[in-house]
Tab-separated table of C-alpha atoms in Angstrom:
chain	number	residue	atom	x	y	z
A	108	MET	CA	-37.727	-11.080	-18.384
A	109	LYS	CA	-35.934	-8.329	-16.440
A	110	ILE	CA	-33.117	-6.335	-18.066
A	111	ILE	CA	-30.938	-3.746	-16.290
A	112	PHE	CA	-29.381	-0.817	-18.170
A	113	ALA	CA	-26.359	0.606	-16.315
A	114	SER	CA	-23.889	2.201	-18.724
A	115	ASP	CA	-21.345	4.920	-18.211
A	116	SER	CA	-21.493	7.931	-20.509
A	117	PHE	CA	-19.653	7.974	-23.831
A	118	LYS	CA	-17.579	11.077	-23.220
A	119	GLY	CA	-18.299	13.840	-25.684
A	120	SER	CA	-21.335	12.169	-27.226
A	121	LEU	CA	-23.813	10.195	-25.073
A	122	SER	CA	-24.784	10.637	-21.436
A	123	SER	CA	-25.654	7.683	-19.238
A	124	GLU	CA	-29.287	8.832	-19.281
A	125	LYS	CA	-29.366	9.112	-23.090
A	126	ILE	CA	-27.949	5.604	-23.445
A	127	SER	CA	-30.739	4.254	-21.254
A	128	GLU	CA	-33.285	6.068	-23.440
A	129	LEU	CA	-31.817	4.500	-26.583
A	130	LEU	CA	-31.899	1.041	-25.023
A	131	GLU	CA	-35.505	1.560	-23.948
A	132	GLU	CA	-36.386	2.324	-27.584
A	133	VAL	CA	-34.575	-0.660	-29.103
A	134	THR	CA	-35.199	-3.430	-26.571
A	135	PRO	CA	-38.967	-3.872	-27.175
A	136	LYS	CA	-38.201	-4.639	-30.827
A	137	VAL	CA	-36.386	-7.782	-29.691
A	138	PHE	CA	-37.929	-8.496	-26.281
A	139	PRO	CA	-41.401	-6.872	-26.415
A	140	HIS	CA	-42.490	-7.976	-22.952
A	141	ALA	CA	-39.276	-7.311	-21.036
A	142	GLU	CA	-39.204	-5.315	-17.804
A	143	MET	CA	-36.567	-2.624	-18.266
A	144	VAL	CA	-34.791	-0.964	-15.320
A	145	SER	CA	-32.584	2.026	-16.197
A	146	LEU	CA	-29.910	3.166	-13.762
A	147	ALA	CA	-27.765	6.219	-14.522
A	148	VAL	CA	-24.268	5.459	-13.243
A	149	ALA	CA	-20.835	7.083	-13.141
A	150	ASP	CA	-17.472	6.340	-11.548
A	151	GLY	CA	-16.349	9.727	-10.298
A	152	GLY	CA	-15.936	11.197	-13.747
A	153	GLU	CA	-18.310	12.934	-16.114
A	154	GLY	CA	-21.936	12.617	-15.017
A	155	THR	CA	-21.263	11.828	-11.350
A	156	MET	CA	-22.943	14.954	-10.022
A	157	SER	CA	-26.110	14.442	-12.064
A	158	VAL	CA	-26.351	10.794	-11.006
A	159	LEU	CA	-26.117	11.625	-7.304
A	160	VAL	CA	-28.417	14.658	-7.452
A	161	LYS	CA	-31.073	12.591	-9.220
A	162	ALA	CA	-30.686	9.529	-7.001
A	163	LEU	CA	-30.780	11.517	-3.759
A	164	ASP	CA	-33.375	14.099	-4.809
A	165	GLY	CA	-30.881	16.937	-4.482
A	166	SER	CA	-30.601	20.284	-6.263
A	167	GLU	CA	-28.048	22.174	-8.338
A	168	ARG	CA	-26.470	25.505	-7.471
A	169	LYS	CA	-25.019	27.610	-10.296
A	170	ILE	CA	-22.227	30.134	-9.840
A	171	ILE	CA	-19.811	32.087	-12.006
A	172	SER	CA	-16.551	30.159	-12.025
A	173	GLU	CA	-13.612	29.876	-14.438
A	174	ASN	CA	-12.801	27.376	-17.151
A	175	PRO	CA	-9.323	25.748	-17.306
A	176	LEU	CA	-7.909	28.793	-19.114
A	177	GLY	CA	-9.340	31.321	-16.668
A	178	LYS	CA	-12.325	32.494	-18.706
A	179	PRO	CA	-15.551	33.185	-16.752
A	180	ILE	CA	-18.166	30.445	-17.119
A	181	GLU	CA	-21.336	29.385	-15.377
A	182	ALA	CA	-20.733	26.147	-13.483
A	183	SER	CA	-22.825	24.192	-11.034
A	184	TYR	CA	-22.467	21.759	-8.175
A	185	GLY	CA	-24.980	19.594	-6.358
A	186	LEU	CA	-26.521	20.101	-2.954
A	187	LEU	CA	-27.659	16.893	-1.284
A	188	SER	CA	-29.282	16.086	2.046
A	189	ASN	CA	-27.381	16.203	5.349
A	190	GLN	CA	-25.554	19.394	4.337
A	191	THR	CA	-23.548	17.561	1.694
A	192	ALA	CA	-22.302	18.946	-1.622
A	193	ILE	CA	-21.148	17.036	-4.707
A	194	ILE	CA	-18.629	18.849	-6.897
A	195	GLU	CA	-17.662	17.457	-10.281
A	196	MET	CA	-14.296	18.807	-11.319
A	197	ALA	CA	-15.168	18.494	-15.013
A	198	ARG	CA	-17.881	21.157	-14.599
A	199	ALA	CA	-15.260	23.883	-14.181
A	200	SER	CA	-11.898	22.343	-15.082
A	201	GLY	CA	-12.808	19.653	-17.585
A	202	LEU	CA	-11.409	18.887	-21.031
A	203	PRO	CA	-14.782	19.410	-22.788
A	204	LEU	CA	-14.723	23.074	-21.712
A	205	ILE	CA	-11.882	23.889	-24.103
A	206	ASN	CA	-11.379	22.874	-27.720
A	207	ASN	CA	-8.562	20.663	-28.987
A	208	LYS	CA	-6.391	23.602	-30.036
A	209	GLU	CA	-6.666	25.153	-26.568
A	210	ARG	CA	-5.497	22.075	-24.694
A	211	HIS	CA	-2.256	23.057	-22.982
A	212	PRO	CA	-1.505	21.667	-19.496
A	213	MET	CA	1.218	24.264	-18.965
A	214	LYS	CA	-1.458	26.971	-19.156
A	215	THR	CA	-4.519	25.303	-17.624
A	216	SER	CA	-5.519	25.575	-13.979
A	217	SER	CA	-7.909	23.931	-11.525
A	218	TYR	CA	-8.759	27.364	-10.069
A	219	GLY	CA	-12.383	27.096	-11.235
A	220	THR	CA	-12.868	23.903	-9.243
A	221	GLY	CA	-11.524	25.725	-6.216
A	222	LEU	CA	-14.174	28.399	-6.713
A	223	LEU	CA	-16.871	25.712	-6.591
A	224	ILE	CA	-15.396	24.334	-3.367
A	225	ARG	CA	-15.186	27.827	-1.892
A	226	ASP	CA	-18.833	28.519	-2.664
A	227	ALA	CA	-19.871	25.232	-1.055
A	228	LEU	CA	-17.881	26.139	2.063
A	229	ASP	CA	-19.581	29.532	2.150
A	230	ASN	CA	-22.940	27.712	1.973
A	231	LYS	CA	-22.161	26.003	5.288
A	232	VAL	CA	-22.063	22.437	3.993
A	233	ASN	CA	-20.397	19.947	6.315
A	234	HIS	CA	-19.357	17.321	3.786
A	235	ILE	CA	-18.027	17.846	0.259
A	236	LEU	CA	-17.748	15.015	-2.249
A	237	ILE	CA	-15.351	15.812	-5.111
A	238	ALA	CA	-15.500	13.782	-8.335
A	239	LEU	CA	-12.176	14.049	-10.134
A	240	GLY	CA	-12.599	12.600	-13.638
A	241	GLY	CA	-12.171	14.427	-16.933
A	242	SER	CA	-9.724	17.160	-15.953
A	243	ALA	CA	-7.883	19.400	-18.418
A	244	THR	CA	-5.214	20.298	-15.865
A	245	ASN	CA	-1.824	19.175	-14.596
A	246	ASP	CA	-1.225	21.794	-11.912
A	247	GLY	CA	-0.997	19.529	-8.866
A	248	GLY	CA	-4.124	21.193	-7.495
A	249	MET	CA	-2.301	24.496	-6.978
A	250	GLY	CA	-5.022	26.405	-8.798
A	251	ALA	CA	-7.856	24.974	-6.695
A	252	MET	CA	-5.970	25.586	-3.465
A	253	SER	CA	-5.262	29.192	-4.538
A	254	ALA	CA	-9.013	29.778	-4.835
A	255	LEU	CA	-9.316	28.616	-1.219
A	256	GLY	CA	-6.887	31.243	0.040
A	257	ILE	CA	-3.672	29.231	0.110
A	258	ARG	CA	-0.908	31.416	-1.294
A	259	PHE	CA	1.832	30.056	-3.557
A	260	LEU	CA	4.712	32.511	-3.947
A	261	ASP	CA	7.712	32.639	-6.277
A	262	LYS	CA	11.243	33.534	-5.158
A	263	ASN	CA	10.405	37.245	-5.469
A	264	GLY	CA	7.371	36.941	-3.233
A	265	GLN	CA	4.984	37.317	-6.169
A	266	LEU	CA	1.669	35.459	-5.980
A	267	LEU	CA	1.175	32.567	-8.407
A	268	LYS	CA	-2.379	31.712	-9.480
A	269	GLY	CA	-1.647	28.069	-10.205
A	270	THR	CA	-0.938	26.610	-13.642
A	271	GLY	CA	1.230	23.742	-14.817
A	272	GLU	CA	4.068	26.019	-15.884
A	273	GLU	CA	4.132	27.638	-12.426
A	274	LEU	CA	4.759	24.392	-10.514
A	275	GLU	CA	8.502	24.852	-10.894
A	276	GLN	CA	8.309	28.488	-9.744
A	277	VAL	CA	6.823	27.849	-6.295
A	278	TYR	CA	9.269	28.982	-3.627
A	279	ALA	CA	7.044	29.356	-0.546
A	280	ILE	CA	3.554	28.292	0.542
A	281	ASP	CA	1.452	30.355	2.954
A	282	VAL	CA	-1.628	28.639	4.438
A	283	SER	CA	-2.408	31.354	7.000
A	284	ASN	CA	-5.218	32.865	4.882
A	285	SER	CA	-6.883	29.627	3.817
A	286	HIS	CA	-10.681	29.399	4.038
A	287	PRO	CA	-11.638	29.256	7.749
A	288	ARG	CA	-14.142	26.420	7.315
A	289	ILE	CA	-11.684	23.946	5.775
A	290	LYS	CA	-10.896	22.453	9.156
A	291	ASP	CA	-14.581	21.939	9.985
A	292	VAL	CA	-15.623	20.135	6.780
A	293	GLN	CA	-15.192	16.539	5.706
A	294	PHE	CA	-13.820	16.108	2.171
A	295	THR	CA	-14.208	12.875	0.226
A	296	ILE	CA	-12.592	12.227	-3.168
A	297	LEU	CA	-14.510	10.068	-5.629
A	298	SER	CA	-12.032	8.671	-8.137
A	299	ASP	CA	-11.309	5.636	-10.289
A	300	VAL	CA	-7.584	6.402	-10.596
A	301	THR	CA	-4.861	4.478	-8.752
A	302	ASN	CA	-1.834	6.359	-10.118
A	303	PRO	CA	0.722	8.017	-7.818
A	304	LEU	CA	1.712	11.639	-8.377
A	305	LEU	CA	5.135	11.144	-9.967
A	306	GLY	CA	7.011	8.790	-12.254
A	307	LYS	CA	6.118	6.843	-15.385
A	308	ASN	CA	2.732	5.907	-13.926
A	309	GLY	CA	2.127	9.321	-12.369
A	310	ALA	CA	-0.176	12.186	-13.238
A	311	THR	CA	2.004	13.761	-15.911
A	312	TYR	CA	3.246	10.774	-17.896
A	313	THR	CA	-0.058	8.903	-17.747
A	314	PHE	CA	-2.598	11.638	-18.408
A	315	SER	CA	-1.090	14.906	-19.651
A	316	LYS	CA	-0.679	13.788	-23.269
A	317	GLN	CA	-4.446	13.635	-23.743
A	318	LYS	CA	-4.570	17.135	-22.254
A	319	GLY	CA	-2.258	18.521	-24.938
A	320	ALA	CA	1.261	17.839	-23.691
A	321	ASP	CA	4.114	16.800	-25.966
A	322	ASP	CA	7.253	14.991	-24.775
A	323	ASN	CA	9.172	18.173	-23.902
A	324	MET	CA	6.184	19.554	-22.053
A	325	MET	CA	5.795	16.346	-20.068
A	326	ARG	CA	9.417	16.481	-18.946
A	327	THR	CA	8.985	20.092	-17.816
A	328	LEU	CA	5.739	19.323	-16.025
A	329	GLU	CA	7.272	16.338	-14.239
A	330	ILE	CA	10.183	18.443	-13.005
A	331	GLY	CA	7.757	21.079	-11.777
A	332	MET	CA	5.454	18.522	-10.131
A	333	THR	CA	8.406	16.928	-8.317
A	334	HIS	CA	9.527	20.308	-7.001
A	335	PHE	CA	5.972	21.292	-6.029
A	336	SER	CA	5.278	18.027	-4.218
A	337	GLN	CA	8.407	18.331	-2.110
A	338	LEU	CA	7.377	21.775	-0.875
A	339	VAL	CA	3.793	20.689	-0.198
A	340	GLU	CA	4.972	17.696	1.799
A	341	GLN	CA	7.212	19.936	3.882
A	342	VAL	CA	4.359	22.338	4.670
A	343	SER	CA	1.706	19.686	5.275
A	344	HIS	CA	3.992	17.240	7.075
A	345	LYS	CA	2.477	14.432	5.003
A	346	GLN	CA	4.262	12.012	2.694
A	347	LEU	CA	1.716	11.595	-0.093
A	348	ALA	CA	3.428	11.675	-3.504
A	349	LYS	CA	3.782	7.882	-3.698
A	350	LYS	CA	0.315	7.174	-2.346
A	351	GLU	CA	-2.019	5.307	-4.685
A	352	GLY	CA	-4.528	7.603	-6.382
A	353	VAL	CA	-2.981	11.014	-5.644
A	354	GLY	CA	-2.179	11.457	-9.339
A	355	ALA	CA	-5.872	11.806	-10.163
A	356	ALA	CA	-7.005	14.956	-11.996
A	357	GLY	CA	-3.514	16.204	-12.737
A	358	GLY	CA	-2.542	15.876	-9.094
A	359	LEU	CA	-5.539	17.669	-7.593
A	360	ALA	CA	-6.079	14.625	-5.373
A	361	PHE	CA	-2.595	15.210	-3.932
A	362	SER	CA	-3.388	18.770	-2.805
A	363	LEU	CA	-6.866	17.852	-1.579
A	364	MET	CA	-5.319	15.270	0.730
A	365	ALA	CA	-2.400	17.493	1.742
A	366	PHE	CA	-4.279	20.718	2.508
A	367	LEU	CA	-7.894	19.621	3.125
A	368	ASN	CA	-7.299	16.234	4.771
A	369	ALA	CA	-9.492	14.655	2.102
A	370	GLU	CA	-10.111	10.939	2.117
A	371	MET	CA	-10.229	8.904	-1.077
A	372	THR	CA	-12.833	6.327	-2.009
A	373	SER	CA	-13.887	4.468	-5.138
A	374	GLY	CA	-16.295	6.533	-7.203
A	375	ILE	CA	-18.106	3.587	-8.759
A	376	GLU	CA	-18.479	1.673	-5.488
A	377	THR	CA	-19.851	4.738	-3.718
A	378	ILE	CA	-22.390	5.395	-6.467
A	379	LEU	CA	-23.500	1.769	-6.711
A	380	ASP	CA	-24.076	1.783	-2.959
A	381	VAL	CA	-26.084	5.002	-3.163
A	382	LEU	CA	-28.208	3.481	-5.951
A	383	THR	CA	-28.763	0.297	-3.866
A	384	PHE	CA	-27.533	-1.455	-6.989
A	385	ASP	CA	-27.265	-4.929	-5.482
A	386	GLU	CA	-30.927	-4.870	-4.495
A	387	LYS	CA	-32.156	-3.464	-7.817
A	388	ILE	CA	-30.447	-6.094	-9.953
A	389	LYS	CA	-31.929	-9.036	-8.079
A	390	ASP	CA	-33.818	-11.419	-10.411
A	391	ALA	CA	-32.364	-9.682	-13.497
A	392	ASP	CA	-31.846	-11.924	-16.530
A	393	PHE	CA	-28.947	-9.833	-17.784
A	394	ILE	CA	-27.350	-6.381	-17.581
A	395	ILE	CA	-26.172	-4.071	-20.367
A	396	THR	CA	-23.354	-1.715	-19.438
A	397	GLY	CA	-20.610	0.074	-21.373
A	398	GLU	CA	-18.356	3.082	-21.884
A	399	GLY	CA	-16.891	5.017	-24.758
A	400	GLN	CA	-13.431	3.446	-24.774
A	401	LEU	CA	-12.648	0.030	-23.312
A	402	ASP	CA	-9.008	-0.595	-22.387
A	403	SER	CA	-6.850	-2.059	-19.627
A	404	GLN	CA	-7.885	0.689	-17.199
A	405	SER	CA	-11.536	-0.320	-17.527
A	406	ALA	CA	-10.928	-3.294	-15.226
A	407	PHE	CA	-9.861	-1.021	-12.382
A	408	GLY	CA	-12.549	1.129	-10.798
A	409	LYS	CA	-14.510	1.994	-13.938
A	410	VAL	CA	-18.261	1.625	-14.374
A	411	ILE	CA	-18.022	-1.578	-16.414
A	412	SER	CA	-15.842	-3.398	-13.881
A	413	GLY	CA	-17.887	-2.163	-10.920
A	414	VAL	CA	-21.170	-3.268	-12.468
A	415	ALA	CA	-19.777	-6.605	-13.647
A	416	LYS	CA	-18.211	-7.521	-10.312
A	417	ARG	CA	-21.463	-6.839	-8.464
A	418	ALA	CA	-23.456	-8.819	-11.028
A	419	LYS	CA	-20.999	-11.713	-10.923
A	420	LYS	CA	-21.773	-12.236	-7.247
A	421	GLN	CA	-25.416	-12.848	-8.221
A	422	ASP	CA	-24.583	-14.923	-11.331
A	423	ILE	CA	-26.133	-12.334	-13.651
A	424	PRO	CA	-24.671	-12.136	-17.190
A	425	VAL	CA	-23.263	-8.741	-18.201
A	426	PHE	CA	-22.908	-7.477	-21.770
A	427	ALA	CA	-20.986	-4.339	-22.753
A	428	ILE	CA	-21.642	-1.930	-25.606
A	429	VAL	CA	-18.575	0.269	-26.159
A	430	GLY	CA	-17.357	2.804	-28.664
A	431	SER	CA	-13.912	1.297	-29.232
A	432	LEU	CA	-11.516	-1.371	-27.991
A	433	LEU	CA	-7.894	-0.611	-27.104
A	434	ASP	CA	-4.964	-2.744	-25.963
A	435	HIS	CA	-5.664	-5.295	-23.244
A	436	TYR	CA	-9.400	-4.639	-23.208
A	437	GLU	CA	-9.852	-8.383	-22.663
A	438	MET	CA	-8.917	-7.916	-18.992
A	439	ILE	CA	-12.531	-6.886	-18.434
A	440	TYR	CA	-13.668	-10.483	-18.972
A	441	ASP	CA	-12.147	-11.428	-15.605
A	442	CYS	CA	-14.486	-8.931	-13.928
A	443	GLY	CA	-17.564	-10.796	-15.142
A	444	VAL	CA	-18.342	-9.347	-18.569
A	445	SER	CA	-19.698	-12.088	-20.851
A	446	SER	CA	-19.411	-10.374	-24.232
A	447	ILE	CA	-18.542	-7.025	-25.824
A	448	ILE	CA	-19.848	-5.303	-28.934
A	449	THR	CA	-18.651	-2.023	-30.457
A	450	THR	CA	-20.855	0.707	-31.866
A	451	ILE	CA	-18.577	1.155	-34.893
A	452	ASN	CA	-20.042	-0.862	-37.768
A	453	LYS	CA	-17.690	0.184	-40.577
A	454	PRO	CA	-14.402	2.090	-41.022
A	455	MET	CA	-14.965	5.744	-40.030
A	456	HIS	CA	-13.270	8.786	-38.565
A	457	LEU	CA	-13.887	9.777	-34.976
A	458	ASP	CA	-15.860	12.861	-36.025
A	459	GLU	CA	-18.269	10.697	-38.001
A	460	ALA	CA	-18.680	8.320	-35.062
A	461	LEU	CA	-19.438	11.185	-32.687
A	462	GLN	CA	-21.840	12.830	-35.112
A	463	ASN	CA	-23.813	9.592	-35.526
A	464	SER	CA	-23.399	8.310	-31.982
A	465	GLU	CA	-27.103	7.752	-31.320
A	466	SER	CA	-27.869	5.747	-34.457
A	467	LEU	CA	-24.641	3.761	-34.105
A	468	TYR	CA	-25.491	2.926	-30.510
A	469	GLN	CA	-29.001	1.791	-31.419
A	470	ASP	CA	-27.639	-0.394	-34.208
A	471	ALA	CA	-25.143	-1.993	-31.823
A	472	ALA	CA	-27.842	-2.511	-29.207
A	473	TYR	CA	-30.084	-4.266	-31.701
A	474	ARG	CA	-27.245	-6.521	-32.845
A	475	LEU	CA	-26.426	-7.423	-29.231
A	476	LEU	CA	-30.029	-8.094	-28.220
A	477	ALA	CA	-30.680	-10.158	-31.335
A	478	THR	CA	-27.614	-12.262	-30.544
A	479	ILE	CA	-28.810	-12.776	-26.972
A	480	ARG	CA	-32.239	-13.810	-28.259
A	481	THR	CA	-30.633	-16.296	-30.643
A	482	GLY	CA	-28.547	-17.727	-27.825
A	483	MET	CA	-31.656	-18.167	-25.707
A	484	PHE	CA	-33.409	-19.924	-28.609
A	485	ILE	CA	-30.507	-22.308	-29.129
A	486	HIS	CA	-30.327	-23.038	-25.402
A	487	GLN	CA	-34.041	-23.796	-25.258
A	488	LYS	CA	-33.894	-25.958	-28.414
A	489	TYR	CA	-31.147	-28.219	-27.117
A	490	LYS	CA	-32.545	-28.211	-23.602
A	491	ASN	CA	-35.713	-29.785	-24.988
């Protein structure tokens, strides 16, 4: 028997690698002779850099950057072969870098991500991959672009650093001092988001609430983002605000495409290709995947859907272990997932679930594997 482990991380509790370790501990208790193949995966969000650095035998470079509120932090990005860098936005501008009380998308900035990009440019890389998941920002990418030398000025000619509350204040944009290597480098966005920049499905109304915005704040941010996007489109001569995916990472994707000519691709598809996933799952009896929160978005460019769709082509059953189920989670069945089990085994608060994430995951894994074993027994019994 051959079993593949290919789960996304459970944000804030379990990494993809840790989940594989837990499955490797539990599985022999149910299937003692099984061949286990663990694949760390990600979709452009948390963990993407580590997955690619490990898979491609790359290295990490650490620099002093800034967190979403402008405080100095040590952050790293990956250096791969062929003069390629992989930058994970969450390393410098991610939600986990600030506590719940500090979440405030009017005050946060993607400037720290820009510092990572600037350092990679200074290191003479020719291709920069940018993974956009897990951001704490809603600044349209103004902060990151500021770190690259693009100047955003208010009506008095004063320089703006780039936060959500400053979107509405931008009066002029000066690109004359932007980093000289921008034009020589290929930029590729890895993202699982299909949202445009503006409107009810845009960056602000879809994502800013989880970053700390209330209704009044969202209205202000949307007004500012609309104003900002109009100026950027005038300067860049590109009509991008309605383009699918530019709302990713609080609109950073929009500025990356406007100022750096970045191209967008699916994070999960890129990573599965790098991992030669289709080849590695051949002859597998089943696959275990998962993520922390399964909802309607999971069917569109997330790890679970990417894994399931690839497996479906080879008629390999896929089972998902998830932390929780939200509205319309059942859409994932159409992607090829056979069954879903949650780690929660009794009523509990989120803090308790996070604190006991490892034991809860192992319990869920055992329950799933035991059910699969029972199904195999029943199948064999009636087959005979």
